[in-house]
Amino acid sequence: MKILITGGAGFIGSNFIYYLLGRYPEDELVCLDALTYAGNLETLEEALQSPKFRFVKGDIADRTLVYDLFETERFDVVVNFAAESHVDRSIETPELFLRTNVMGTQVLLDASRKYGVKRYHQVSTDEVYGDLPLDRPDLFFTEETPIHTSSPYSASKAAADLLVLAYYRTFSLPVTVSRCSNNYGPYHFPEKLIPLMISRALKDQNLPVYGTGENVRDWLYVEDHCAAIDLIIRKGTIGEVYNIGGHNERTNLEVVKTILRELDKPESLITYVTDRPGHDRRYAIDPTKIHRELGWLPATKFDEGMKRTILWYLNHRNWWERILAGEYQDYYERMYSHRS
Ligand code: NAD
Ligand code: DAU
């Protein structure tokens, strides 16, 4: 199989590339990535050694470039990870999110149609379902939960999902969609909660917790997400949506305290800062469908996954310190200086 992986220089896409390279030596992989602030070619250094892997720098919203690539490569499968992915940035510049997440998806769908791709897979998010109240632990997102978005990011992802499903209904494009909960693990960009807190705690810097820290996220180790997508593209039913999550709900404060404990750092580093506007209270995925239909179950427990992740950040200081040394400093100043 020849597989296009868009956004493969980012967090989950790069983990997915390594997941496939380690399991399917016969498959050919091409990564298309614009190398935005979140994309990092250093992450793909090892993959670039493989004759089965090729990297192309480019924008998924660039129709000419995308069509040329599809014409040359004749992909069997497209897995679209490419996106603007950070909620806080979407509050700052919504337009960029619409351009990449919606228009970019449309270009990929058109190209998949024109060149007869056998499967187009859209990597989506549980954020399209909005949020759940904190005092109703009995409620979960199923694939039937109505779309009800909160941020420009989640609205753009929901718009893309609807487009993907419209291309199935209208043009019979063979699509699947997955909606996963919060991922964590290696190569996670240090603007997101877990890598931000690990990298700051290691430098004894304050840890900015939004609001009261009681918001709940449902954490999944990134490799389990990769395994689920792999199953869906090979065995999933065309036209279907699959929720992915491992029933690993934690408040943000619990997550931050776990990191501090593992690093033997004091809780006094925690600083409560002004909340995110529109902050979703709780995400919780019901993964019954993917378990029942495809036999998927997460393999990594939260405590084990966190230990592995923290160890990875300890052993890959150069990777994240290079990021922190760049335009990231302006980003942090812009995002956090007005919060305290
Ligand atoms: P990320 O921000 O780490 O990586 C995104 C990648 O996309 C980067 O390499 C970036 O350079 C690339 N990119 C951005 N705009 C592009 C464009 N116009 N053309 C080509 N490439 C472009 O994101 P991530 O956390 O790895 O998320 C990947 C996907 O998974 C996203 O679609 C996201 O919505 C979804 N998702 C993420 C999570 C999570 O917890 N991180 C959970 C569920 C779903
Ligand atoms: O649920 C899936 C989504 O998870 C993905 O679709 C998104 O791409 C991904 O970024 C993630 O979104 P969140 O907004 O949940 O992730 P983030 O790491 O930004 O924040 C996690 C929680 O931590 C959230 O409740 C906000 C809080 N937070 C975050 C940051 C960056 C803080 O308290 N302080 C912070 O500095």
XYZ file of C-alpha atoms and ligand atoms in Angstrom:
420
model
C 0.000 0.000 0.000
C 1.100 3.550 -0.630
C -0.099 5.820 2.172
C -0.103 9.617 2.310
C 0.259 10.940 5.840
C -0.395 14.662 6.076
C 0.856 16.549 9.121
C 3.397 13.777 9.795
C 6.016 16.168 11.152
C 3.729 16.943 14.099
C 2.992 15.021 17.282
C 0.522 12.252 16.375
C 1.381 12.066 12.657
C 5.055 11.366 13.398
C 4.149 8.707 15.962
C 1.869 7.148 13.323
C 4.709 7.096 10.760
C 6.963 5.254 13.226
C 4.099 2.916 14.125
C 3.616 1.922 10.460
C 7.330 1.731 9.611
C 7.817 -0.702 12.494
C 4.947 -2.985 11.440
C 4.460 -2.859 7.679
C 7.861 -2.918 5.955
C 6.095 -3.498 2.621
C 4.077 -0.258 2.757
C 5.344 2.953 1.165
C 4.787 6.140 3.155
C 4.810 9.744 1.988
C 4.509 12.599 4.475
C 3.150 15.954 3.313
C 3.694 18.684 5.887
C 3.924 22.475 5.663
C 6.368 22.584 8.599
C 4.461 25.245 10.485
C 5.667 26.133 13.999
C 4.306 22.703 15.080
C 6.082 20.676 12.404
C 9.630 19.510 13.020
C 11.769 17.633 10.521
C 14.120 16.616 13.332
C 11.308 14.394 14.617
C 11.388 12.439 11.342
C 15.202 12.059 11.216
C 15.070 8.296 11.760
C 12.175 7.771 9.346
C 14.114 9.632 6.652
C 16.705 6.815 6.747
C 14.100 4.376 5.439
C 13.827 3.779 1.667
C 10.088 3.292 2.248
C 9.592 6.844 3.471
C 9.575 10.164 1.627
C 8.986 13.687 2.969
C 7.380 16.467 0.935
C 7.162 20.008 2.278
C 3.863 21.592 1.286
C 0.516 22.994 2.293
C -2.589 20.781 2.132
C -4.571 23.853 1.009
C -2.302 24.328 -2.043
C -4.445 22.651 -4.705
C -1.795 22.641 -7.449
C 0.847 21.105 -5.211
C -1.576 18.516 -3.805
C -2.882 17.463 -7.237
C 0.676 17.172 -8.590
C 1.612 14.971 -5.647
C -1.438 12.717 -6.069
C -0.795 12.488 -9.839
C 2.802 11.345 -9.266
C 2.290 9.077 -6.282
C -1.134 7.450 -6.891
C -1.882 6.882 -3.197
C -4.050 3.973 -2.022
C -4.785 5.567 1.345
C -4.751 9.138 2.699
C -4.624 9.798 6.445
C -5.146 13.468 7.228
C -3.488 14.599 10.450
C -2.529 18.056 9.146
C -4.237 20.754 11.155
C -3.851 23.769 13.305
C -4.364 21.920 16.574
C -4.082 24.290 19.548
C -7.311 25.689 21.030
C -5.611 28.786 22.532
C -4.113 29.739 19.149
C -7.551 29.344 17.523
C -8.869 32.012 19.898
C -6.057 34.299 18.671
C -6.299 33.612 14.895
C -9.450 31.711 13.889
C -8.917 32.365 10.171
C -5.802 30.223 9.947
C -7.774 27.340 11.459
C -10.501 27.628 8.849
C -7.965 27.778 6.034
C -5.993 24.675 7.030
C -8.581 22.576 8.811
C -11.531 23.202 6.487
C -10.193 24.359 3.113
C -7.151 22.074 3.356
C -9.402 19.096 4.054
C -11.547 20.004 1.068
C -8.513 20.058 -1.251
C -7.457 16.609 0.017
C -10.993 15.281 -0.497
C -11.108 16.627 -4.058
C -7.704 15.121 -4.835
C -8.753 11.776 -3.299
C -11.826 11.769 -5.553
C -9.972 12.812 -8.696
C -7.217 10.207 -8.267
C -9.384 7.337 -7.023
C -7.968 6.924 -3.521
C -9.296 3.701 -1.916
C -9.569 5.164 1.569
C -9.555 8.707 2.914
C -9.251 8.826 6.689
C -9.933 12.017 8.642
C -8.237 12.310 12.029
C -10.739 14.245 14.088
C -11.280 14.997 17.738
C -13.714 14.485 20.603
C -13.888 18.294 20.834
C -16.502 18.291 18.038
C -18.998 17.034 20.663
C -18.496 20.090 22.899
C -18.249 19.341 26.605
C -19.997 17.444 29.399
C -20.952 18.755 32.853
C -18.546 17.966 35.694
C -21.334 16.626 37.923
C -22.574 13.945 35.455
C -19.860 11.237 35.410
C -22.446 8.884 33.865
C -22.404 10.821 30.543
C -20.023 9.996 27.661
C -19.613 11.024 24.012
C -20.864 8.365 21.604
C -20.748 8.601 17.810
C -24.410 9.714 17.987
C -23.757 12.657 20.335
C -24.700 15.847 18.453
C -21.915 18.104 17.172
C -21.824 21.105 19.528
C -18.554 22.989 19.331
C -17.033 25.597 21.654
C -13.835 27.026 20.110
C -12.833 28.120 16.602
C -10.562 25.043 16.606
C -13.352 22.579 17.360
C -15.727 24.379 14.984
C -13.171 24.028 12.172
C -12.642 20.329 12.933
C -16.408 19.746 12.994
C -16.804 21.545 9.657
C -14.121 19.296 8.185
C -15.840 16.153 9.550
C -19.122 17.190 7.978
C -17.401 17.807 4.639
C -15.756 14.371 4.763
C -19.112 12.689 5.457
C -20.748 14.789 2.710
C -18.152 13.517 0.195
C -19.121 9.972 1.169
C -22.848 10.578 0.779
C -22.676 12.720 -2.359
C -19.683 11.326 -4.254
C -19.331 7.856 -2.650
C -15.766 8.717 -1.647
C -14.605 5.851 0.618
C -14.040 7.721 3.868
C -13.706 6.998 7.573
C -13.502 9.459 10.476
C -12.012 8.949 13.935
C -12.637 11.179 16.947
C -10.051 10.724 19.648
C -9.641 12.130 23.134
C -6.505 13.962 24.395
C -3.235 12.252 23.442
C 0.088 12.351 25.278
C 3.517 10.843 24.605
C 6.769 11.522 22.718
C 7.106 14.502 20.323
C 4.166 16.386 21.876
C 4.693 20.103 21.217
C 5.387 21.928 24.516
C 2.463 24.356 24.159
C 0.051 21.574 25.216
C -0.680 20.822 28.882
C 1.470 17.742 29.582
C 4.704 18.661 27.724
C 4.340 22.301 28.815
C 4.173 21.275 32.470
C 7.017 18.734 32.165
C 9.359 21.174 30.423
C 8.555 24.038 32.818
C 8.779 21.873 35.957
C 12.203 20.637 34.845
C 13.307 24.275 34.763
C 11.619 25.053 38.124
C 9.319 27.555 36.391
C 5.741 28.238 37.477
C 3.044 25.942 36.056
C 0.092 27.966 34.695
C -3.139 26.086 35.480
C -6.212 27.661 33.871
C -9.113 28.552 36.186
C -9.445 26.162 39.102
C -7.755 23.190 37.405
C -10.942 21.133 37.753
C -11.572 20.676 34.016
C -11.390 17.043 32.995
C -9.650 15.490 29.987
C -9.699 11.840 28.891
C -6.033 10.926 28.240
C -4.798 8.317 25.760
C -1.200 7.272 25.090
C -0.406 8.283 21.508
C 0.594 4.775 20.381
C -2.888 3.515 21.271
C -4.375 6.209 19.040
C -2.026 5.123 16.215
C -3.082 1.479 16.636
C -6.740 2.487 16.429
C -6.265 4.516 13.224
C -4.297 1.649 11.700
C -7.186 -0.742 12.442
C -9.739 1.675 11.016
C -7.922 2.207 7.702
C -7.459 -1.542 7.227
C -10.705 -2.964 8.682
C -13.087 -0.077 9.411
C -16.399 0.283 7.599
C -16.551 2.961 4.924
C -18.709 5.968 5.815
C -18.415 5.331 9.561
C -17.238 7.466 12.474
C -15.242 5.783 15.283
C -14.675 7.299 18.726
C -11.282 6.519 20.308
C -10.592 6.797 24.035
C -9.490 4.711 26.983
C -11.647 5.854 29.947
C -8.728 7.702 31.509
C -10.321 10.824 32.905
C -8.227 13.151 35.051
C -8.648 16.736 36.209
C -5.899 19.047 34.958
C -4.760 19.475 38.544
C -4.382 15.687 38.958
C -2.267 15.572 35.793
C -0.023 18.420 36.913
C 0.412 16.908 40.382
C 1.337 13.540 38.826
C 4.086 15.261 36.821
C 5.388 17.085 39.907
C 5.458 13.844 41.906
C 7.329 11.968 39.170
C 9.894 14.763 38.870
C 10.124 15.260 42.624
C 9.235 18.945 42.303
C 7.140 20.980 44.793
C 3.424 21.719 44.287
C 4.246 25.354 45.048
C 5.181 25.655 41.344
C 1.446 25.522 40.505
C 0.076 28.972 39.624
C -3.610 29.506 38.927
C -4.100 31.842 35.966
C -7.041 33.388 34.095
C -9.194 30.736 32.470
C -9.363 29.954 28.721
C -12.430 31.689 27.186
C -15.147 29.119 26.472
C -13.105 26.452 28.305
C -14.667 22.995 27.822
C -15.379 21.412 31.193
C -15.127 17.679 30.609
C -14.377 15.313 27.704
C -15.167 11.600 28.050
C -15.259 9.127 25.187
C -17.377 6.001 24.959
C -15.167 3.685 22.852
C -17.678 0.779 22.707
C -18.069 0.855 18.925
C -14.386 0.544 17.995
C -13.962 -2.187 20.619
C -17.013 -4.144 19.473
C -16.455 -3.799 15.708
C -12.655 -3.772 15.406
C -11.503 -5.308 18.698
C -9.471 -2.210 19.667
C -8.524 -1.693 23.302
C -5.866 0.649 24.687
C -2.663 -1.117 25.771
C -1.071 1.569 27.971
C -2.375 2.513 31.397
C -2.160 6.206 32.332
C 0.458 5.793 35.085
C 2.712 3.724 32.843
C 2.210 6.088 29.867
C 3.043 9.116 32.011
C 6.231 7.492 33.323
C 7.302 6.689 29.742
C 6.438 10.185 28.550
C 8.325 11.914 31.347
C 11.340 9.688 30.720
C 11.185 10.567 27.013
C 11.273 14.293 27.809
C 14.159 13.743 30.212
C 16.095 11.860 27.522
C 15.253 14.249 24.661
C 16.015 17.618 26.206
C 17.632 18.869 22.977
C 14.412 18.256 21.038
C 12.247 20.452 23.265
C 14.885 22.959 24.325
C 15.478 23.885 20.671
C 11.736 24.549 20.362
C 11.640 26.664 23.521
C 14.589 28.715 22.291
C 12.823 29.892 19.105
C 9.681 31.953 18.387
C 8.082 29.957 21.222
C 9.325 32.601 23.680
C 7.155 35.263 21.984
C 4.256 32.815 21.959
C 4.529 32.169 25.699
C 4.752 35.879 26.450
C 1.730 36.606 24.231
C -0.414 33.808 25.683
C 0.454 34.020 29.357
C 1.595 37.547 30.260
C -1.991 38.866 30.479
C -3.306 35.851 32.412
C -1.882 36.292 35.883
P 0.372 19.086 15.784
O 0.019 20.531 15.883
O 1.424 18.526 16.678
O 0.825 18.761 14.286
C 0.156 19.281 13.169
C 1.065 19.075 11.952
O 0.351 19.557 10.798
C 2.379 19.867 12.015
O 3.453 19.040 11.599
C 2.170 21.006 11.038
O 3.366 21.450 10.413
C 1.230 20.372 10.020
N 0.417 21.361 9.306
C -0.275 22.402 9.832
N -0.880 23.105 8.850
C -0.582 22.464 7.683
C -0.921 22.694 6.324
N -1.684 23.742 5.959
N -0.456 21.836 5.385
C 0.330 20.783 5.742
N 0.696 20.530 7.011
C 0.238 21.357 7.966
O -0.997 18.306 15.940
P -1.305 16.886 16.615
O -1.538 17.084 18.050
O -0.316 15.904 16.138
O -2.727 16.572 15.953
C -2.803 15.887 14.714
C -4.256 15.719 14.338
O -4.931 14.978 15.336
C -5.010 17.033 14.201
O -5.888 16.931 13.110
C -5.783 17.146 15.496
O -6.967 17.883 15.306
C -6.062 15.693 15.792
N -6.216 15.328 17.219
C -5.256 15.685 18.133
C -5.380 15.261 19.449
C -4.344 15.609 20.493
O -4.554 15.334 21.672
N -3.194 16.179 20.124
C -6.489 14.484 19.833
C -7.449 14.161 18.879
C -7.293 14.578 17.573
O -9.522 16.349 23.080
C -8.686 16.336 21.977
C -7.970 17.670 21.858
O -7.015 17.721 22.909
C -7.298 17.851 20.508
O -8.290 17.908 19.516
C -6.460 19.143 20.484
O -5.741 19.239 19.256
C -5.465 19.082 21.628
O -4.717 20.283 21.679
C -6.190 18.862 22.963
O -6.994 20.036 23.310
P -7.058 20.594 24.809
O -7.484 22.001 24.756
O -7.804 19.671 25.687
O -5.481 20.462 25.178
P -4.469 21.445 25.952
O -3.223 20.657 26.177
O -4.346 22.752 25.287
O -5.186 21.655 27.342
C -5.547 20.544 28.169
C -6.235 21.102 29.401
O -5.270 21.815 30.184
C -7.323 22.100 29.090
O -8.386 21.936 30.027
C -6.668 23.461 29.277
C -5.645 23.188 30.365
N -4.406 23.994 30.301
C -3.723 24.031 29.136
C -2.559 24.772 29.015
C -1.810 24.826 27.709
C -3.943 24.652 31.427
O -4.552 24.594 32.503
N -2.794 25.388 31.325
C -2.085 25.480 30.158
O -1.044 26.203 30.136
